[in-house]
C-alpha cells in the first residue's frame, strides 16, 4: 500500500486529502476494484477512473499536474501483473451470495459447473455462458448442499433471467475476480492448476485461445469404478477434492522420474 496526499487551496484556505493506493488486488476496496474493471473495459474515462479509484472530488484531481498523475499511474501498472486473491469483492448480488473466502463451503459439483461456464465464456465470449457462470456462482442461503445433488431442483432459467439484468461492469468484475481466484489456486495446487502461460498469438496479433478443459473427465478419473460414491464426491468441498487430485498428480509425476 502506498500513501498519497494532495494539498490544495479553496477560498484561500489550505486543505489536503490523503489516502492509500493499493499495489495489489488484496489491498483494494470493492470500489477500487470496480473502478479497475471499468477502466479496463473502456467503460469510464481516465479522469473518472482516478476520481473513483482515489476517492477524490473531480475539482481536486484537476489540481494534480501531469507528473503527479504519471507517478500514480506508474504504481497502478503493478496491477497488470498476474496476481491472486482468495475472496470475492462482490459478496452478494440481490439475494444471491458468493462462496466464502478460499472457496469455503463450495462443493466440487458447484466448482466444476462454475468453472466450466467461466472457461467457455472466455473462449467464445458468448453472453449466455457469462449469465450461467454468474447464476451458478451466486447461490441463495442454504442452496450449496442442494446444488451438489444430482436432483437439486434449482430453477436455473429464472436465475439466469435475473443475472441478465445485472449491470455489465458487475458481471465483468465477477469474471476478473474468478481469474484472481484461479491464480490463487495455482499457488495452492500447482500440479492441478498450472500457472497461466503467456498467450500465443497468430500472425495478425490475435490471441490464440485454447479450448477449455473438461472437468467431467477429471471427475470420472477421480471416482474410477466407484460409481456408488459419485454423489458423495459431488458434495465434498472442492478444496478437499483439489488436495486429493493434486497429490495424485504429484505422485504420478514422481513415479515417472
PDB file of N, CA and C in Angstrom, residues 4 30 52 74 89 100 121-122 142 154-155 169 176 182 191 199 219:
ATOM      1  N   UNK A   4      -0.829   8.530  -0.342  1.00  0.00           N
ATOM      2  CA  UNK A   4      -0.748   9.748  -1.138  1.00  0.00           C
ATOM      3  C   UNK A   4      -1.406  10.890  -0.381  1.00  0.00           C
ATOM      4  N   UNK A  30     -13.732  -2.644  -2.530  1.00  0.00           N
ATOM      5  CA  UNK A  30     -14.641  -3.053  -3.603  1.00  0.00           C
ATOM      6  C   UNK A  30     -14.794  -1.942  -4.637  1.00  0.00           C
ATOM      7  N   UNK A  52     -12.771   7.809  -9.026  1.00  0.00           N
ATOM      8  CA  UNK A  52     -13.335   6.652  -8.342  1.00  0.00           C
ATOM      9  C   UNK A  52     -12.272   5.895  -7.544  1.00  0.00           C
ATOM     10  N   UNK A  74       2.029   4.947 -12.601  1.00  0.00           N
ATOM     11  CA  UNK A  74       3.180   4.041 -12.521  1.00  0.00           C
ATOM     12  C   UNK A  74       2.965   2.998 -11.433  1.00  0.00           C
ATOM     13  N   UNK A  89     -14.855  -9.722  -4.125  1.00  0.00           N
ATOM     14  CA  UNK A  89     -15.069  -8.297  -3.907  1.00  0.00           C
ATOM     15  C   UNK A  89     -16.560  -7.967  -3.833  1.00  0.00           C
ATOM     16  N   UNK A 100     -17.689 -18.271   0.367  1.00  0.00           N
ATOM     17  CA  UNK A 100     -16.862 -17.576   1.347  1.00  0.00           C
ATOM     18  C   UNK A 100     -15.408 -17.534   0.866  1.00  0.00           C
ATOM     19  N   UNK A 121     -17.085 -19.059 -21.499  1.00  0.00           N
ATOM     20  CA  UNK A 121     -17.315 -17.634 -21.778  1.00  0.00           C
ATOM     21  C   UNK A 121     -16.039 -16.984 -22.289  1.00  0.00           C
ATOM     22  N   UNK A 122     -14.914 -17.274 -21.647  1.00  0.00           N
ATOM     23  CA  UNK A 122     -13.633 -16.718 -22.100  1.00  0.00           C
ATOM     24  C   UNK A 122     -13.274 -17.194 -23.500  1.00  0.00           C
ATOM     25  N   UNK A 142     -28.242 -21.588   2.026  1.00  0.00           N
ATOM     26  CA  UNK A 142     -28.672 -22.974   2.160  1.00  0.00           C
ATOM     27  C   UNK A 142     -28.752 -23.751   0.866  1.00  0.00           C
ATOM     28  N   UNK A 154     -33.179 -26.675  -8.663  1.00  0.00           N
ATOM     29  CA  UNK A 154     -32.983 -25.226  -8.704  1.00  0.00           C
ATOM     30  C   UNK A 154     -33.399 -24.714 -10.080  1.00  0.00           C
ATOM     31  N   UNK A 155     -34.234 -23.694 -10.100  1.00  0.00           N
ATOM     32  CA  UNK A 155     -34.727 -23.124 -11.351  1.00  0.00           C
ATOM     33  C   UNK A 155     -33.638 -22.217 -11.940  1.00  0.00           C
ATOM     34  N   UNK A 169     -20.739  -3.986 -15.778  1.00  0.00           N
ATOM     35  CA  UNK A 169     -19.487  -3.833 -15.039  1.00  0.00           C
ATOM     36  C   UNK A 169     -19.406  -4.792 -13.856  1.00  0.00           C
ATOM     37  N   UNK A 176     -13.312 -11.177 -13.614  1.00  0.00           N
ATOM     38  CA  UNK A 176     -11.938 -10.884 -13.204  1.00  0.00           C
ATOM     39  C   UNK A 176     -11.647 -11.482 -11.834  1.00  0.00           C
ATOM     40  N   UNK A 182      -8.405 -18.187  -9.565  1.00  0.00           N
ATOM     41  CA  UNK A 182      -7.655 -19.220 -10.295  1.00  0.00           C
ATOM     42  C   UNK A 182      -6.160 -19.087 -10.027  1.00  0.00           C
ATOM     43  N   UNK A 191       0.153 -28.442  -9.375  1.00  0.00           N
ATOM     44  CA  UNK A 191       0.060 -29.525 -10.358  1.00  0.00           C
ATOM     45  C   UNK A 191      -1.320 -29.586 -11.007  1.00  0.00           C
ATOM     46  N   UNK A 199      -0.062 -15.864 -23.475  1.00  0.00           N
ATOM     47  CA  UNK A 199      -0.931 -16.272 -24.587  1.00  0.00           C
ATOM     48  C   UNK A 199      -0.196 -16.287 -25.929  1.00  0.00           C
ATOM     49  N   UNK A 219     -13.410 -35.648 -13.039  1.00  0.00           N
ATOM     50  CA  UNK A 219     -14.320 -36.281 -12.079  1.00  0.00           C
ATOM     51  C   UNK A 219     -14.367 -37.792 -12.293  1.00  0.00           C
TER      52      UNK A 219
END
